[in-house]
Tab-separated table of C-alpha atoms and ligand atoms in Angstrom:
chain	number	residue	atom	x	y	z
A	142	UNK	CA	-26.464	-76.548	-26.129
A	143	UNK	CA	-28.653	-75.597	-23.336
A	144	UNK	CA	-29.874	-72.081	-22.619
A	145	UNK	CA	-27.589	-72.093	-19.267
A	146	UNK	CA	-24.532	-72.657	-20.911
A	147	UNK	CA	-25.235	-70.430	-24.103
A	148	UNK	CA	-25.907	-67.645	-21.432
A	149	UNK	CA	-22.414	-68.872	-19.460
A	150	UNK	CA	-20.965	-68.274	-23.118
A	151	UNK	CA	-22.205	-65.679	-24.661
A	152	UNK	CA	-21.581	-63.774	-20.981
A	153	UNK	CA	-17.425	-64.434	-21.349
A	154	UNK	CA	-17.572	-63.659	-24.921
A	155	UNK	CA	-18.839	-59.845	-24.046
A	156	UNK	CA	-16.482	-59.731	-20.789
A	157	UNK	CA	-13.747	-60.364	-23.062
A	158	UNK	CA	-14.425	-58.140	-25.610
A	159	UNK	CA	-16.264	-55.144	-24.527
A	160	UNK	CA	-15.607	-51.591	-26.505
A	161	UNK	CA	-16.137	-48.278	-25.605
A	162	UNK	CA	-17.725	-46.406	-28.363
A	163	UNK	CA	-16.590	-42.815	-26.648
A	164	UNK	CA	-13.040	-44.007	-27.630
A	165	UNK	CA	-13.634	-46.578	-30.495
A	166	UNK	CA	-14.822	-44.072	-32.523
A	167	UNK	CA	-13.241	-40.557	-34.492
A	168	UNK	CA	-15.911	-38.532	-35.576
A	169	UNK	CA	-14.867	-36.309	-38.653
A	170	UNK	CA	-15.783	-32.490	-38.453
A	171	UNK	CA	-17.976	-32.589	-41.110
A	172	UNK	CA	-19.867	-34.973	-43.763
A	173	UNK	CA	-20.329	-34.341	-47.272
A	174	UNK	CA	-24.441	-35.868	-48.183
A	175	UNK	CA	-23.402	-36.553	-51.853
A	176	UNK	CA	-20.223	-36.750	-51.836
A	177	UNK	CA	-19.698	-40.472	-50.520
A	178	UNK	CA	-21.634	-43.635	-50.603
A	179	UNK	CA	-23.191	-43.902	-46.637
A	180	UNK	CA	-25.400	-47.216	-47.357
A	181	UNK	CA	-24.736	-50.103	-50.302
A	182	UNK	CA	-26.245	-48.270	-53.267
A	183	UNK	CA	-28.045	-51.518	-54.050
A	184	UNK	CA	-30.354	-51.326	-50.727
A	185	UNK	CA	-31.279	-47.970	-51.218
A	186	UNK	CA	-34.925	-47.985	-50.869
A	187	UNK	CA	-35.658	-46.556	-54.745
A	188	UNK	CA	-34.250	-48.776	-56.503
A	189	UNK	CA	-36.534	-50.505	-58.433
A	190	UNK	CA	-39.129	-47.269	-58.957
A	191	UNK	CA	-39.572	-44.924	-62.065
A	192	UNK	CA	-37.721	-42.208	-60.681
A	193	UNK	CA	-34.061	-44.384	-59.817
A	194	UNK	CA	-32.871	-44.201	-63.644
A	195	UNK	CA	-33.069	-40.597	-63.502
A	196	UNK	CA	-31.011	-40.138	-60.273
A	197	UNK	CA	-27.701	-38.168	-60.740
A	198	UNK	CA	-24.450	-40.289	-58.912
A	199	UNK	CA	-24.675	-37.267	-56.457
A	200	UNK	CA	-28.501	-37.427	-55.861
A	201	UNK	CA	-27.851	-41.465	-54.988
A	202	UNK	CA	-25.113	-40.652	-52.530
A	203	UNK	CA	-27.128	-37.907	-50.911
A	204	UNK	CA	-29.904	-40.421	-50.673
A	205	UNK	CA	-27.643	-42.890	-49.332
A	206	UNK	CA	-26.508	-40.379	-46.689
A	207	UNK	CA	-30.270	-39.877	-45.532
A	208	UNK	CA	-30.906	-43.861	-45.723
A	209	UNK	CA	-27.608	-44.262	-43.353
A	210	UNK	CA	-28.941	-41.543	-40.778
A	211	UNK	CA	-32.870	-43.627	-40.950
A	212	UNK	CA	-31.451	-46.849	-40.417
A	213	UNK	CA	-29.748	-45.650	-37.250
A	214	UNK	CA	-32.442	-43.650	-36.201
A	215	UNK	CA	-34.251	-47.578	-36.278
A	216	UNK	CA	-31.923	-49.003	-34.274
A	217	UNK	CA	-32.384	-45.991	-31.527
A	218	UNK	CA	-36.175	-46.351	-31.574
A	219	UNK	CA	-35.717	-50.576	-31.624
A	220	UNK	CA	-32.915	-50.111	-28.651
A	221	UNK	CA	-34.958	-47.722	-26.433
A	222	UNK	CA	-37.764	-50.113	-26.519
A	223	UNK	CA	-35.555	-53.026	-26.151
A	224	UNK	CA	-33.498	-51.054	-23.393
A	225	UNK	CA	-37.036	-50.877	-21.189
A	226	UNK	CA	-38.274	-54.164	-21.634
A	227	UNK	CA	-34.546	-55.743	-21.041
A	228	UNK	CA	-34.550	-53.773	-17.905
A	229	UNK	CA	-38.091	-54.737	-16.892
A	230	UNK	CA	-37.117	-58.397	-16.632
A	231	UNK	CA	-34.042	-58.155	-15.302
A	232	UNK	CA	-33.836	-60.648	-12.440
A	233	UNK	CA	-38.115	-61.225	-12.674
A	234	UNK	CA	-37.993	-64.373	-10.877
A	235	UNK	CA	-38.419	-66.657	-14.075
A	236	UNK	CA	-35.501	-64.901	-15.392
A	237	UNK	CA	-32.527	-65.221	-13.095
A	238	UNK	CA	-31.161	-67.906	-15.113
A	239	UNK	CA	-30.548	-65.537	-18.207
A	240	UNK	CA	-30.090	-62.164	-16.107
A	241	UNK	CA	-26.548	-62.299	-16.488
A	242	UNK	CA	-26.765	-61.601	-19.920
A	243	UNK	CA	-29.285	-59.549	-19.489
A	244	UNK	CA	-26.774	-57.147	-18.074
A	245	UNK	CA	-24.492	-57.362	-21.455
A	246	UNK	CA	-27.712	-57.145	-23.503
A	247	UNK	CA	-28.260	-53.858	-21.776
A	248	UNK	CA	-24.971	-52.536	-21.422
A	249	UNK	CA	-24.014	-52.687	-25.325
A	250	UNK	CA	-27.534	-51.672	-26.598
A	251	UNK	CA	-26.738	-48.729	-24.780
A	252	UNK	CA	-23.364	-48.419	-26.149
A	253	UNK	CA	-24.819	-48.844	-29.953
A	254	UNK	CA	-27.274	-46.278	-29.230
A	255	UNK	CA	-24.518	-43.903	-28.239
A	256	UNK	CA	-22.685	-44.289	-31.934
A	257	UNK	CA	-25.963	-44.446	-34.038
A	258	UNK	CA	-26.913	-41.253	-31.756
A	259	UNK	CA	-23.456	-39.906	-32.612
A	260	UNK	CA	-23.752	-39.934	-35.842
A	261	UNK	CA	-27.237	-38.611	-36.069
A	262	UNK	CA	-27.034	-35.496	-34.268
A	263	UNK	CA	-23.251	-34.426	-35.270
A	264	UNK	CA	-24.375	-35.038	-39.085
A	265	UNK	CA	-27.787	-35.693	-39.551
A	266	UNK	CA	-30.962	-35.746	-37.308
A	267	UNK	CA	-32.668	-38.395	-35.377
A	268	UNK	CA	-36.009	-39.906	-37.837
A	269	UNK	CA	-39.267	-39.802	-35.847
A	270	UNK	CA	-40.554	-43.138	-35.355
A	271	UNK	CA	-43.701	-43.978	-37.755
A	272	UNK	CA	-43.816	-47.656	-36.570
A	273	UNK	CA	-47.412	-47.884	-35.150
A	274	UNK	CA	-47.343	-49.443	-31.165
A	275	UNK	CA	-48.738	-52.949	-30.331
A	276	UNK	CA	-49.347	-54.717	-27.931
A	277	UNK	CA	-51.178	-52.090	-26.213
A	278	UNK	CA	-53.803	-54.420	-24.698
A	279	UNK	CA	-52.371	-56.628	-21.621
A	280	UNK	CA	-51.724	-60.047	-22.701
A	281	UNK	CA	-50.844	-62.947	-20.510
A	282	UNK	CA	-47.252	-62.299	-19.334
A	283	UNK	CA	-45.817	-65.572	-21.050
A	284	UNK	CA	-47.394	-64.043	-24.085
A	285	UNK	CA	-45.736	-60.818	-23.647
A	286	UNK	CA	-42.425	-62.424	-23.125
A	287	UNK	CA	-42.566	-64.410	-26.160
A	288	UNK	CA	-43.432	-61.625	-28.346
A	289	UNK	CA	-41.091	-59.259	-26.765
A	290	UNK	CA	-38.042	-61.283	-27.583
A	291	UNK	CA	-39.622	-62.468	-30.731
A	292	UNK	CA	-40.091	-58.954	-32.166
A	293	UNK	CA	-36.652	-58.156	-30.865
A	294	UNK	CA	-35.343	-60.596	-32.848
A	295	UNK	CA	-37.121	-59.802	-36.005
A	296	UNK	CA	-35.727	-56.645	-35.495
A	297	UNK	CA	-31.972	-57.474	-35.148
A	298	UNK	CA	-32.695	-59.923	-37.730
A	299	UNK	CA	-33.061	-57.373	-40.446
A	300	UNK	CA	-31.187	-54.823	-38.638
A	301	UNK	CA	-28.070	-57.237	-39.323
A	302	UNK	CA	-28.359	-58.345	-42.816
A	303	UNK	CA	-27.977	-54.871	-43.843
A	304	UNK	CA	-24.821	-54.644	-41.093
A	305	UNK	CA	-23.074	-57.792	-42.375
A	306	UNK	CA	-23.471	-56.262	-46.242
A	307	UNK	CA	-22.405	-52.535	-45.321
A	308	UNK	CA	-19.506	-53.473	-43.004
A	309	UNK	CA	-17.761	-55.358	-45.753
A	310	UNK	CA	-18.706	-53.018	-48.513
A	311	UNK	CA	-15.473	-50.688	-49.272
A	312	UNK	CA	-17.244	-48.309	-51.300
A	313	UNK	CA	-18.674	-46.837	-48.001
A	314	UNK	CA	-17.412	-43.657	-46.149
A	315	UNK	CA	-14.925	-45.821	-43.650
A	316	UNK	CA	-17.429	-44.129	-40.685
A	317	UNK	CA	-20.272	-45.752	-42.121
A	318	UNK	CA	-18.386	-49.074	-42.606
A	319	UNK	CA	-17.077	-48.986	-39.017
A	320	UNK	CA	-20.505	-48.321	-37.477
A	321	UNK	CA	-22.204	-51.246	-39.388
A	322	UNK	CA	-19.237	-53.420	-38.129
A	323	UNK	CA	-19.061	-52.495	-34.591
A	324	UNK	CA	-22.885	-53.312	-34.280
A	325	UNK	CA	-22.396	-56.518	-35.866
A	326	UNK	CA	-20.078	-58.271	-33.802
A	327	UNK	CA	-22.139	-57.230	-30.976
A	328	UNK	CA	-25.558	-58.086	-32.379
A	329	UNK	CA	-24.229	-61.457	-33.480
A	330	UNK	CA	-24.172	-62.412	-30.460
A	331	UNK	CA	-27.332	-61.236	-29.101
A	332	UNK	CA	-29.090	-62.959	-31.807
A	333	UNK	CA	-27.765	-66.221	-31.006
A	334	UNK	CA	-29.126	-65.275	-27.228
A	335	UNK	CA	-32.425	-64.537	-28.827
A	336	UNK	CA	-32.616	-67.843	-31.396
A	337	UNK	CA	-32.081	-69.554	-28.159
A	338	UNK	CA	-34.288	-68.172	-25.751
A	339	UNK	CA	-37.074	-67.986	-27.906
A	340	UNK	CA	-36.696	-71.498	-29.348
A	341	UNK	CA	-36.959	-72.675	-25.149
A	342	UNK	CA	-39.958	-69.891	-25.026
A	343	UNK	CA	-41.877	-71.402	-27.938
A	344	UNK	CA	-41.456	-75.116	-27.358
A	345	UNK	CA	-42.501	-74.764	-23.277
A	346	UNK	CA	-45.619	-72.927	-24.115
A	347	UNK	CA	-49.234	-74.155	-24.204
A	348	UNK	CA	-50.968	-71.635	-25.386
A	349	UNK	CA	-54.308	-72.117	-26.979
A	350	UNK	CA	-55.021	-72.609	-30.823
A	351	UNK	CA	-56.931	-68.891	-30.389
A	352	UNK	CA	-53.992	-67.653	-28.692
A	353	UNK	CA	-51.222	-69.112	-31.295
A	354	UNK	CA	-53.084	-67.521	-33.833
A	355	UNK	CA	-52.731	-64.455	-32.284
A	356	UNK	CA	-49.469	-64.110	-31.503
A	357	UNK	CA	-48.498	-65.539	-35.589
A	358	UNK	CA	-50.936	-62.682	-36.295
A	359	UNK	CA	-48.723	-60.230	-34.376
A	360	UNK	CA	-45.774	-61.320	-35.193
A	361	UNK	CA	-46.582	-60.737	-39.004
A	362	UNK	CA	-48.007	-57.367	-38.507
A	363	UNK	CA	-44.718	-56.045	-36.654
A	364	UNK	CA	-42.142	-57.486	-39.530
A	365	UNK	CA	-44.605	-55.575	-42.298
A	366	UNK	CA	-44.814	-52.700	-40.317
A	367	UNK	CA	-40.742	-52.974	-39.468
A	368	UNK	CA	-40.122	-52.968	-42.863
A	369	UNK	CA	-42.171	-49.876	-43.842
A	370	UNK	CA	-39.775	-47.562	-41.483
A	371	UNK	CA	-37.305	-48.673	-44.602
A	372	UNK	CA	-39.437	-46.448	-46.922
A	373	UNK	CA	-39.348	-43.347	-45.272
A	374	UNK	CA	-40.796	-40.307	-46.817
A	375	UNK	CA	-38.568	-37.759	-44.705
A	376	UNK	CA	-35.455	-38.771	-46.065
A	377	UNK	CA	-36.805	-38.881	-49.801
A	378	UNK	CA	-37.862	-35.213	-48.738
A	379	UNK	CA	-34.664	-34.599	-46.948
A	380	UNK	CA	-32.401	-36.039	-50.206
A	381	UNK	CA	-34.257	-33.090	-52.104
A	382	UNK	CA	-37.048	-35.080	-53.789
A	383	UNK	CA	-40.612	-34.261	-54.446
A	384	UNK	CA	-43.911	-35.657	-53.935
A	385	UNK	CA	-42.183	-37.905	-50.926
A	386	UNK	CA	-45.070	-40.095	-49.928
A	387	UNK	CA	-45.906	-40.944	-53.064
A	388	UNK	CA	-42.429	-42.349	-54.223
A	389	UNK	CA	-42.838	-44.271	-50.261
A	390	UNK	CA	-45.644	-46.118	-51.759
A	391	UNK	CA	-44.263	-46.980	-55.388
A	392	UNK	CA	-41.224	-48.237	-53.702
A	393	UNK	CA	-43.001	-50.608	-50.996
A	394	UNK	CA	-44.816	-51.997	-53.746
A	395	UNK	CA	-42.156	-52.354	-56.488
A	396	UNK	CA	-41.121	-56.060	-57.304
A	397	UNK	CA	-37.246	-55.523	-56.916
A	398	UNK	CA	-37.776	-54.181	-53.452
A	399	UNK	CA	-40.378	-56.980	-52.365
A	400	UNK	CA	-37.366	-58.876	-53.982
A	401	UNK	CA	-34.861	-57.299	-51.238
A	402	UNK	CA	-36.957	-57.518	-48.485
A	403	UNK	CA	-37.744	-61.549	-48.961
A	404	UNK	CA	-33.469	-61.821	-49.205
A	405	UNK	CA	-32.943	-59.647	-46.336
A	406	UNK	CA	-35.330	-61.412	-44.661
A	407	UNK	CA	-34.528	-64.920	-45.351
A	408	UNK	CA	-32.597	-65.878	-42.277
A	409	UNK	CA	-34.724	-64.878	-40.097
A	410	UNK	CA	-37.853	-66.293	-41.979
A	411	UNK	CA	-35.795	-69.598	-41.914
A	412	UNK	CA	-35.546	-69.485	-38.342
A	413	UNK	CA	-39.068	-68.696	-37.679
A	414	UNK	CA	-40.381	-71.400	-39.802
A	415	UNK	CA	-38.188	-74.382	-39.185
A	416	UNK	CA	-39.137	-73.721	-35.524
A	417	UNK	CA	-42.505	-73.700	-36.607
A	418	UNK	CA	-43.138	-70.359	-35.112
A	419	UNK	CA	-44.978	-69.450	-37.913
A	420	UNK	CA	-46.147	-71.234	-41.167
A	421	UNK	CA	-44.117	-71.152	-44.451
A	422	UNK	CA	-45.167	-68.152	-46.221
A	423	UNK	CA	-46.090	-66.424	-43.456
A	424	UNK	CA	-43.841	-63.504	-44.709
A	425	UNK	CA	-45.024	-63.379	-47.979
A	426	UNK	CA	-47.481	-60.549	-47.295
A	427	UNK	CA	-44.406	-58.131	-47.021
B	41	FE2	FE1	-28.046	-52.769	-31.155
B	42	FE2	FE1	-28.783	-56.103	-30.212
C-alpha cells in the first residue's frame, strides 16, 4: 500500500469515527487511591524489587492509582511535543501529500490530551516531565523529520502496549479501562500512519555512514530515556513510600522489569529492526 492511499484511508477511518471526549466521557465525583486497581497490577513499576512482597493490597492499588495519573501525564508531555511539531509541518511543501492526516493527527492528540488532562487535574496532578530534551543542536531538516516521527513512534509504541493490556483488563476502575481504550483505537491508527511514513522516510534517505550512526545513536538514547519516565520517584513518594529515588533505581535495574520493558517493547523493536532502522539488539541497553 502506498503512503497516498494509507493517508486516503486512514483520513475516512477518523471522519467516520471521530469522538468527543467532553461527551464520551462521565467523570465520577471522586476517586478512591487504594481502593481500586487504576493500572494492571503486573506493570506496576515495583514489581520485581525488595520492597513489592511487603506491599499491603491497598498500598498496590494506591500505587497503581499514582502509576495511572504518570502514564497520562506521559502522554500530555509526548502530545504537546507531538502537537508542535505536527503543526510545524503541516502543509511544509514536502508534506502536502500527508497533510490531510496531519489534520486528524492533530485534532485527536488534542482530544486525548483533554481526557488524560481530565483525569489528572479532577483526581490527581499533572507529573513534571524528567525526560531530558534532544535534539537541541540543528540537524539537517530530513534528519529532523526522520527522528521526529521516529521518536513519535517509539513513543506511541510503548504508550500502546500498556493501552491494549489495560483496556481489556476488567479488574480496572471502568474510568481507567475506558481511557486506555479510547486512546487505543485512536493511536492504532496513527501508528500505522507512522510505520508507514517512516518506512518511506528511511528507505529515501542517503544520509552518510557518520550521520546513520547518529541518528541509531539518538534513537536509542530517547527509548532508554522514555522508559525511565516509567520509574518515577514522585509517585513512589506520592503512594506514601520512602527513600523514593532509591527504590527508582532498584526497579530500573531489576531483571523482571528489564523483563517487561523488552515485552512491552517488542513490537516496536520488531519494526525498527526488520526495517533495518537499527541493528538487532539495539534495545538491549534498556
Ligand atoms: Fe495520543
Ligand atoms: Fe497518537
Amino acid at each position: 500500500m502506498t503512503l497516498a492511499s494509507t493517508v486516503r484511508r486512514l483520513s475516512d477511518l477518523s471522519r467516520h469515527s471521530a469522538k468527543d471526549p467532553y461527551v464520551e466521557f462521565q467523570w465520577p465525583d471522586e476517586l478512591e487511591p487504594g481502593h481500586d486497581w487504576f493500572t494492571t497490577p503486573e506493570y506496576l513499576s515495583l514489581v520485581g524489587t525488595g520492597i513489592w512482597p511487603t506491599l499491603s493490597e491497598e498500598r498496590r492499588k494506591s500505587l497503581s492509582f499514582h502509576e495511572a495519573a504518570n502514564f497520562y501525564s506521559l502522554n500530555i508531555h509526548g502530545e504537546k511535543t507531538l502537537l508542535q511539531g505536527l503543526s510545524a509541518r503541516l502543509y511544509r511543501s514536502d508534506m502536502v501529500e500527508v497533510s490531510p492526516y496531519l489534520h486528524h493527527f492533530i485534532d485527536e492528540e488534542n482530544k486525548h490530551s483533554v481526557y488524560f488532562g481530565g483525569f489528572c487535574t479532577r483526581y490527581a496532578k499533572v507529573y513534571r516531565n524528567r525526560q531530558f530534551s534532544l535534539g537541541v543542536q540543528r540537524l539537517p531538516q530530513d534528519v529532523e523529520d526522520f527522528l521526529f516521527f521516529a521518536k513519535t513512534l517509539i513513543f506511541e509504541e510503548v504508550g500502546d502496549h500498556y493501552n491494549w493490556v489495560q483496556m481489556r483488563d476488567d479488574r480496572l476502575h471502568p474510568l481507567a479501562r475506558r481511557i486506555n481504550r479510547s486512546h487505543h483505537v485512536e493511536e492504532a491508527r496513527h501508528l500505522l500512519f507512522g510505520r508507514a511514513l517512516v518506512t518511506d522516510l528511511w528507505q529515501h534517505q542517503e544520509w552518510s555512514r557518520e550521520t546513520v550512526r547518529d541518528v541509531r545513536d539518538h534513537l536509542v538514547q530517547y527509548f532508554v530515556s522514555g522508559w525511565k519516565q516509567y520509574y518515577n520517584p514522585d509517585v513512589y513518594a506520592d503512594a506514601g513510600l520512602t527513600h523514593a529515588f532509591d527504590l527508582a533505581e532498584e526497579a530500573w535495574y531489576s531483571p523482571v522489569q528489564r523483563a517487561h520493558r523488552k515485552t512491552a517493547s517488542a513490537k516496536c523493536e520488531e519494526f525498527l529492526v526488520d526495517a533495518r532502522i537499527l541493528p538487532p539488539e539495539s534495545l538491549d541497553v534498556c
